[in-house]
Short mmCIF file of C-alpha atoms and ligand atoms in Angstrom, two decimals:
data_model
loop_
_atom_site.label_atom_id
_atom_site.label_comp_id
_atom_site.label_asym_id
_atom_site.label_seq_id
_atom_site.Cartn_x
_atom_site.Cartn_y
_atom_site.Cartn_z
CA MET W 1 -0.12 0.07 -0.30
CA LYS W 2 1.30 3.61 -1.15
CA THR W 3 1.09 6.75 0.82
CA ILE W 4 0.26 9.64 -1.10
CA VAL W 5 0.08 13.34 -0.44
CA ILE W 6 -2.16 15.23 -2.82
CA ALA W 7 -1.69 19.27 -2.98
CA GLY W 8 -5.11 20.88 -3.38
CA GLY W 9 -7.11 17.18 -2.81
CA THR W 10 -9.63 19.05 -1.01
CA ASP W 11 -11.75 19.54 -4.59
CA GLY W 12 -11.66 18.39 -8.31
CA ILE W 13 -9.26 16.00 -9.65
CA GLY W 14 -7.47 16.02 -6.40
CA LYS W 15 -9.96 14.90 -4.13
CA ALA W 16 -11.44 12.59 -6.45
CA LEU W 17 -8.32 11.01 -6.84
CA ALA W 18 -8.10 10.95 -2.89
CA GLU W 19 -11.64 8.84 -2.44
CA VAL W 20 -10.37 6.25 -5.30
CA ARG W 21 -6.88 5.95 -3.60
CA LEU W 22 -8.63 5.76 0.02
CA GLY W 23 -10.68 2.80 -1.54
CA ALA W 24 -7.65 0.91 -2.97
CA GLY W 25 -5.99 1.20 0.24
CA ASP W 26 -3.65 3.76 0.48
CA THR W 27 -2.97 6.66 3.04
CA VAL W 28 -4.30 9.62 1.54
CA VAL W 29 -2.84 12.88 2.87
CA VAL W 30 -4.95 15.89 1.22
CA VAL W 31 -3.67 19.61 1.74
CA GLY W 32 -5.93 22.58 0.97
CA ARG W 33 -7.30 25.30 2.70
CA SER W 34 -10.59 24.48 2.98
CA GLU W 35 -11.84 23.31 6.58
CA THR W 36 -15.09 22.22 5.49
CA LYS W 37 -13.75 20.24 2.63
CA GLY W 38 -11.12 18.71 4.71
CA LYS W 39 -13.62 17.69 7.07
CA ALA W 40 -16.23 16.28 4.28
CA PHE W 41 -12.66 14.16 2.93
CA LEU W 42 -12.26 12.94 6.73
CA ASP W 43 -15.86 12.31 6.85
CA THR W 44 -16.12 9.70 3.28
CA ALA W 45 -12.38 8.13 5.00
CA ALA W 46 -14.83 7.51 8.14
CA ALA W 47 -17.81 5.83 5.93
CA LEU W 48 -15.01 3.95 3.87
CA GLY W 49 -13.59 2.56 6.98
CA ALA W 50 -10.17 4.11 6.29
CA ALA W 51 -10.07 6.98 9.02
CA ASP W 52 -7.03 5.77 9.98
CA ARG W 53 -5.91 5.94 6.57
CA ALA W 54 -6.71 9.73 5.86
CA VAL W 55 -4.91 12.95 6.99
CA PHE W 56 -6.22 16.43 6.15
CA LEU W 57 -3.52 19.17 6.24
CA PRO W 58 -4.85 22.52 6.44
CA ALA W 59 -2.77 25.12 4.96
CA ASP W 60 -2.72 28.32 2.30
CA LEU W 61 0.02 26.63 -0.17
CA SER W 62 0.67 30.30 -1.95
CA LEU W 63 2.74 31.35 1.28
CA ILE W 64 6.25 30.22 1.35
CA GLU W 65 6.12 29.55 5.01
CA GLU W 66 3.09 27.63 5.02
CA ASN W 67 4.55 25.24 2.47
CA GLU W 68 7.78 25.24 4.59
CA ARG W 69 5.38 23.75 7.84
CA ILE W 70 3.23 21.44 5.38
CA ALA W 71 6.94 19.81 3.99
CA ASP W 72 8.18 19.44 7.60
CA GLU W 73 5.12 17.86 9.10
CA LEU W 74 5.08 15.71 6.20
CA ARG W 75 8.50 14.72 6.63
CA ALA W 76 7.89 14.16 10.35
CA ARG W 77 4.96 11.86 9.84
CA PHE W 78 5.77 10.02 6.82
CA PRO W 79 9.11 9.56 6.12
CA THR W 80 8.63 7.62 3.21
CA LEU W 81 6.47 8.97 0.42
CA ASP W 82 5.37 6.79 -2.55
CA ALA W 83 3.37 9.77 -4.40
CA LEU W 84 3.20 13.73 -4.13
CA ILE W 85 0.76 15.02 -6.33
CA PHE W 86 0.10 18.63 -7.50
CA CYS W 87 -3.78 19.75 -7.75
CA ALA W 88 -4.12 23.03 -6.12
CA ARG W 89 -4.93 26.21 -8.21
CA HIS W 90 -7.04 28.85 -8.15
CA TYR W 91 -7.39 31.38 -11.01
CA ARG W 92 -7.28 35.01 -10.64
CA THR W 93 -9.49 37.54 -13.10
CA ARG W 94 -7.39 40.71 -11.48
CA ARG W 95 -3.93 40.51 -10.04
CA ALA W 96 -3.17 40.26 -6.46
CA GLU W 97 -0.11 39.09 -4.41
CA THR W 98 0.49 37.30 -1.45
CA ALA W 99 1.21 38.41 2.15
CA ASP W 100 4.97 37.28 0.98
CA GLY W 101 4.50 40.22 -2.32
CA ILE W 102 4.28 37.25 -4.75
CA GLU W 103 1.87 37.61 -7.74
CA GLU W 104 -0.69 34.36 -6.73
CA ASN W 105 -0.59 32.32 -9.65
CA PHE W 106 3.41 32.21 -9.79
CA ALA W 107 3.32 31.59 -5.67
CA LEU W 108 0.61 28.76 -5.71
CA PHE W 109 0.54 27.14 -9.08
CA TYR W 110 4.07 26.82 -9.59
CA LEU W 111 6.08 28.40 -6.58
CA SER W 112 4.14 26.00 -4.13
CA ARG W 113 5.15 22.97 -6.68
CA TYR W 114 8.86 23.59 -6.79
CA LEU W 115 9.09 24.08 -2.88
CA LEU W 116 7.17 20.85 -2.08
CA GLY W 117 8.77 18.91 -4.26
CA HIS W 118 12.45 19.75 -3.47
CA ALA W 119 11.57 19.62 0.25
CA LEU W 120 10.17 16.09 0.16
CA VAL W 121 13.13 14.64 -1.90
CA ASP W 122 14.68 12.49 0.94
CA ALA W 123 10.95 11.27 1.83
CA LEU W 124 9.97 10.56 -1.86
CA SER W 125 13.74 9.06 -2.50
CA ALA W 126 13.11 6.33 0.78
CA ALA W 127 10.10 4.68 -1.63
CA GLU W 128 10.40 1.99 -3.72
CA HIS W 129 9.32 3.33 -6.98
CA PRO W 130 8.67 7.50 -6.04
CA VAL W 131 6.57 9.93 -8.46
CA VAL W 132 5.42 13.20 -8.39
CA VAL W 133 2.82 14.11 -10.74
CA ASN W 134 2.32 17.49 -11.78
CA VAL W 135 -1.26 18.17 -12.84
CA ALA W 136 -1.13 21.42 -14.98
CA GLY W 137 -0.89 21.76 -18.83
CA PRO W 138 2.14 20.71 -20.36
CA GLY W 139 3.29 21.45 -24.14
CA ALA W 140 2.80 24.86 -24.42
CA SER W 141 5.51 27.10 -26.33
CA LEU W 142 8.06 28.40 -23.93
CA ASN W 143 6.61 31.66 -25.89
CA VAL W 144 4.04 32.10 -23.12
CA VAL W 145 7.16 32.87 -20.28
CA ARG W 146 7.73 36.59 -19.58
CA TRP W 147 11.29 36.07 -18.52
CA ASP W 148 11.83 39.78 -17.80
CA ASP W 149 8.42 40.06 -15.63
CA LEU W 150 7.68 36.54 -14.11
CA GLU W 151 5.43 37.75 -11.84
CA LEU W 152 3.30 39.63 -14.23
CA ARG W 153 3.37 43.01 -13.30
CA HIS W 154 2.50 44.86 -16.37
CA GLY W 155 -0.22 44.13 -18.56
CA TYR W 156 -1.52 41.08 -16.40
CA HIS W 157 -4.61 38.75 -17.94
CA GLY W 158 -5.71 35.65 -15.49
CA GLY W 159 -5.60 33.22 -18.43
CA ALA W 160 -1.95 34.28 -19.40
CA ALA W 161 -1.02 33.79 -15.67
CA LEU W 162 -2.45 30.27 -15.69
CA GLY W 163 -1.04 29.75 -19.30
CA GLN W 164 2.61 30.92 -18.17
CA GLY W 165 2.39 28.93 -14.74
CA GLY W 166 1.87 25.57 -16.86
CA LYS W 167 5.34 26.09 -18.68
CA LEU W 168 6.89 27.12 -15.45
CA ASN W 169 5.47 23.42 -14.28
CA ASP W 170 6.98 22.03 -17.28
CA LEU W 171 10.61 23.63 -16.62
CA LEU W 172 10.30 22.55 -13.03
CA GLY W 173 9.87 18.89 -14.27
CA VAL W 174 12.88 19.21 -16.68
CA ALA W 175 14.71 20.67 -13.64
CA PHE W 176 13.81 18.15 -10.91
CA ALA W 177 14.03 15.20 -13.24
CA GLU W 178 18.03 16.37 -14.06
CA ARG W 179 18.46 16.74 -10.18
CA TYR W 180 17.20 14.02 -8.55
CA GLY W 181 16.07 11.36 -11.59
CA GLU W 182 19.25 9.36 -10.78
CA LEU W 183 17.45 8.98 -7.00
CA GLY W 184 14.95 6.97 -8.94
CA ILE W 185 12.14 9.79 -8.87
CA ARG W 186 9.78 9.93 -11.58
CA TYR W 187 8.06 13.31 -12.40
CA VAL W 188 5.15 13.13 -14.65
CA LEU W 189 3.82 16.12 -15.98
CA ILE W 190 -0.23 15.51 -16.81
CA HIS W 191 -2.76 17.87 -18.86
CA PRO W 192 -6.19 16.18 -17.75
CA GLY W 193 -8.38 18.03 -20.40
CA VAL W 194 -11.16 19.99 -19.60
CA THR W 195 -12.78 18.87 -16.81
CA ALA W 196 -15.66 19.58 -14.90
CA THR W 197 -14.23 20.57 -11.36
CA SER W 198 -14.69 23.44 -9.05
CA PHE W 199 -12.64 25.66 -11.25
CA SER W 200 -11.51 27.31 -7.85
CA GLY W 201 -11.05 31.07 -8.35
CA SER W 202 -12.08 34.71 -8.02
CA TYR W 203 -13.71 35.84 -11.24
CA ASP W 204 -14.99 38.88 -12.57
CA GLU W 205 -18.76 38.23 -13.90
CA PRO W 206 -17.58 37.55 -17.89
CA THR W 207 -14.97 34.74 -16.91
CA LEU W 208 -17.58 33.50 -14.36
CA GLN W 209 -20.42 33.10 -17.77
CA GLN W 210 -17.07 31.64 -19.68
CA ILE W 211 -15.92 29.00 -16.72
CA ARG W 212 -20.01 28.07 -16.61
CA SER W 213 -20.37 27.38 -20.12
CA MET W 214 -16.97 25.34 -20.06
CA GLN W 215 -18.41 23.33 -17.20
CA SER W 216 -21.17 22.43 -19.70
CA PHE W 217 -19.38 20.68 -21.80
CA ALA W 218 -16.20 19.43 -19.94
CA LYS W 219 -15.60 15.93 -19.16
CA PRO W 220 -16.77 14.46 -15.50
CA VAL W 221 -13.88 14.38 -13.35
CA GLU W 222 -13.61 10.38 -12.91
CA ALA W 223 -12.47 10.63 -17.14
CA ALA W 224 -9.80 12.31 -15.82
CA LEU W 225 -8.10 9.92 -13.13
CA PRO W 226 -6.68 7.08 -15.31
CA PRO W 227 -3.19 8.95 -16.63
CA ILE W 228 -2.86 9.94 -12.80
CA LEU W 229 -3.57 7.00 -11.59
CA ALA W 230 -1.66 4.78 -14.18
CA ALA W 231 1.46 7.16 -12.98
CA VAL W 232 1.05 6.27 -9.45
CA ASP W 233 0.52 2.80 -9.98
CA ALA W 234 3.35 2.12 -12.50
CA PRO W 235 5.76 5.34 -13.01
CA PRO W 236 6.96 5.45 -16.04
CA ALA W 237 11.12 4.21 -17.12
CA GLU W 238 12.06 8.16 -17.75
CA PRO W 239 12.91 10.66 -15.10
CA LEU W 240 10.71 13.07 -16.67
CA SER W 241 7.71 12.04 -19.02
CA ALA W 242 4.41 14.07 -20.23
CA PHE W 243 0.45 13.17 -21.24
CA VAL W 244 -2.27 15.26 -22.64
CA GLU W 245 -5.60 13.63 -21.62
CA GLY W 246 -3.66 10.12 -21.68
CA VAL W 247 -1.37 10.39 -24.35
CA ARG W 248 2.10 10.68 -24.07
CA ILE W 249 4.02 14.04 -26.12
CA GLY W 250 7.68 14.34 -26.19
CA VAL W 251 9.72 16.05 -24.04
CA THR W 252 12.64 17.10 -25.86
CA ASP W 253 11.44 19.36 -27.97
CA ARG W 254 12.58 23.24 -27.54
CA SER W 255 9.47 23.77 -25.46
CA PHE W 256 10.99 21.74 -22.51
CA ASP W 257 14.46 23.59 -22.92
CA PRO W 258 16.89 22.49 -20.14
CA ALA W 259 18.76 25.68 -20.45
CA ALA W 260 15.44 27.44 -19.63
CA ALA W 261 14.54 25.16 -17.23
CA ARG W 262 17.87 25.98 -15.36
CA ARG W 263 17.40 29.80 -15.98
CA LEU W 264 13.78 29.34 -14.16
CA ASP W 265 15.60 26.98 -11.39
CA ALA W 266 18.18 29.94 -10.77
CA ASP W 267 15.65 33.28 -10.74
CA THR W 268 13.12 30.83 -8.37
CA ALA W 269 15.99 30.94 -6.24
CA ARG W 270 16.66 34.34 -6.68
CA ILE W 271 13.18 35.37 -5.91
CA LEU W 272 13.00 33.10 -2.87
CA LEU W 273 16.37 34.77 -1.48
CA GLY W 274 15.05 38.03 -1.82
CA ARG W 275 11.75 37.36 -0.04
CA ARG W 276 13.25 35.89 2.73
CA GLY W 277 15.79 38.23 2.78
CA LYS W 278 13.25 40.96 3.33
CA SER W 279 11.20 38.40 6.06
CA ALA W 280 14.46 38.62 7.81
CA ALA W 281 14.89 42.46 7.79
CA ALA W 282 11.36 42.81 9.08
CA GLU W 283 11.51 40.62 12.22
CA ALA W 284 14.75 42.42 12.90
CA ASN W 285 12.82 46.03 12.71
N1 NAP E 1 -10.46 21.22 -14.53
C1 NAP E 1 -9.45 21.62 -15.76
O1 NAP E 1 -10.33 21.90 -16.70
C2 NAP E 1 -8.15 21.62 -15.89
C3 NAP E 1 -7.73 21.87 -17.29
C4 NAP E 1 -6.06 21.55 -17.63
C5 NAP E 1 -5.64 21.33 -16.23
N2 NAP E 1 -6.16 21.35 -15.12
C6 NAP E 1 -5.20 21.11 -13.56
O2 NAP E 1 -5.28 20.12 -13.03
C7 NAP E 1 -5.35 20.62 -11.68
C8 NAP E 1 -6.67 19.88 -10.59
O3 NAP E 1 -7.66 21.52 -11.19
P1 NAP E 1 -9.15 20.69 -10.86
O4 NAP E 1 -9.88 21.84 -11.70
O5 NAP E 1 -9.64 19.76 -9.99
O6 NAP E 1 -9.07 21.96 -9.64
P2 NAP E 1 -10.09 22.83 -8.51
O7 NAP E 1 -11.68 22.12 -8.87
O8 NAP E 1 -10.48 23.79 -9.06
O9 NAP E 1 -9.73 22.49 -7.14
C9 NAP E 1 -8.65 23.33 -6.93
C10 NAP E 1 -7.86 22.90 -5.93
O10 NAP E 1 -6.54 24.06 -5.38
C11 NAP E 1 -6.94 24.13 -4.00
N3 NAP E 1 -6.47 25.45 -3.35
C12 NAP E 1 -6.95 26.58 -4.35
N4 NAP E 1 -5.95 27.48 -3.65
C13 NAP E 1 -5.34 27.46 -3.15
C14 NAP E 1 -4.46 27.54 -1.70
N5 NAP E 1 -3.85 28.81 -1.60
N6 NAP E 1 -3.68 26.84 -0.85
C15 NAP E 1 -3.97 25.53 -0.65
N7 NAP E 1 -4.95 25.00 -1.97
C16 NAP E 1 -5.74 25.87 -2.61
C17 NAP E 1 -8.80 24.09 -3.71
O11 NAP E 1 -8.88 23.60 -2.45
P3 NAP E 1 -9.59 24.65 -1.27
O12 NAP E 1 -10.97 25.05 -1.85
O13 NAP E 1 -9.50 23.57 -0.14
O14 NAP E 1 -8.64 25.48 -0.52
C18 NAP E 1 -8.63 22.78 -4.41
O15 NAP E 1 -8.38 21.55 -3.38
C19 NAP E 1 -4.62 21.81 -11.44
O16 NAP E 1 -3.53 21.99 -11.20
C20 NAP E 1 -5.32 22.55 -13.10
O17 NAP E 1 -4.00 23.37 -13.29
C21 NAP E 1 -7.17 21.46 -14.77
#
């Protein structure tokens, strides 16, 4: 039986995955903001007779410290992790910044995945067939990345922030696999296709109408699960792989450029250093 962490496991695809894996006998940890949804997950677990294998960790994963707290708790409670699945995401029509002063999409959709993945390498590498599954939208062109304005201070658009976030996750996968592939950890990028989920977001009215119309033709959540379940049960042999609606796509073309991945890795380390420096200075004053 496996131990599986699902960041963004309280709703949508993550929630459906959590329930399926609990039913299959795994230990499942879900992370999300909503206490109500977390309690509903624990109630479902109790109804399945799996209360002792279900954990809800409330956290706002858009915050650096919250990711560090969750990683610390996971490391302390679970020295071995078989699968780390990223599903947390929140659309924003209007640009917003977290309390750390980081643009929200960048912070939640990309930086949280960067922080949790790196912090849990030891626990993952202790498993027999460890896998990180990054559910986003692999395969877009590198052109969507605004290298000189990663936090989209100029000309923000929610769709562009989401598109860029997906690409940053591709590059995160490239850098992660390059660094940790030899430890046996497999990194799998998955585009589930348009799926009828909660579409967590802060929308203006026109965008909300578009979301409602998308929900009417989107596929049911259950249809998005098989590629993710397959990646958990039998991770691909290669350190990095990518799937769009169950179809494997290549990860060697220009859009998965290792030099771009290293550039993002270095930029991310710089952004984190800058934010931590500011926090330390604020605490000292
Ligand atoms: N649905 C689609 O059509 C589609 C298409 C392409 C890619 N994807 C990708 O698939 C993944 C899952 O999407 P979904 O549509 O299933 O998600 P969803 O239904 O919108 O649920 C989002 C999840 O993220 C959590 N979340 C949001 N803000 C958070 C925060 N600040 N801290 C912690 N957790 C937070 C939510 O939990 P709380 O409510 O408890 O905070 C919820 O569990 C995402 O990565 C998305 O990019 C989805």
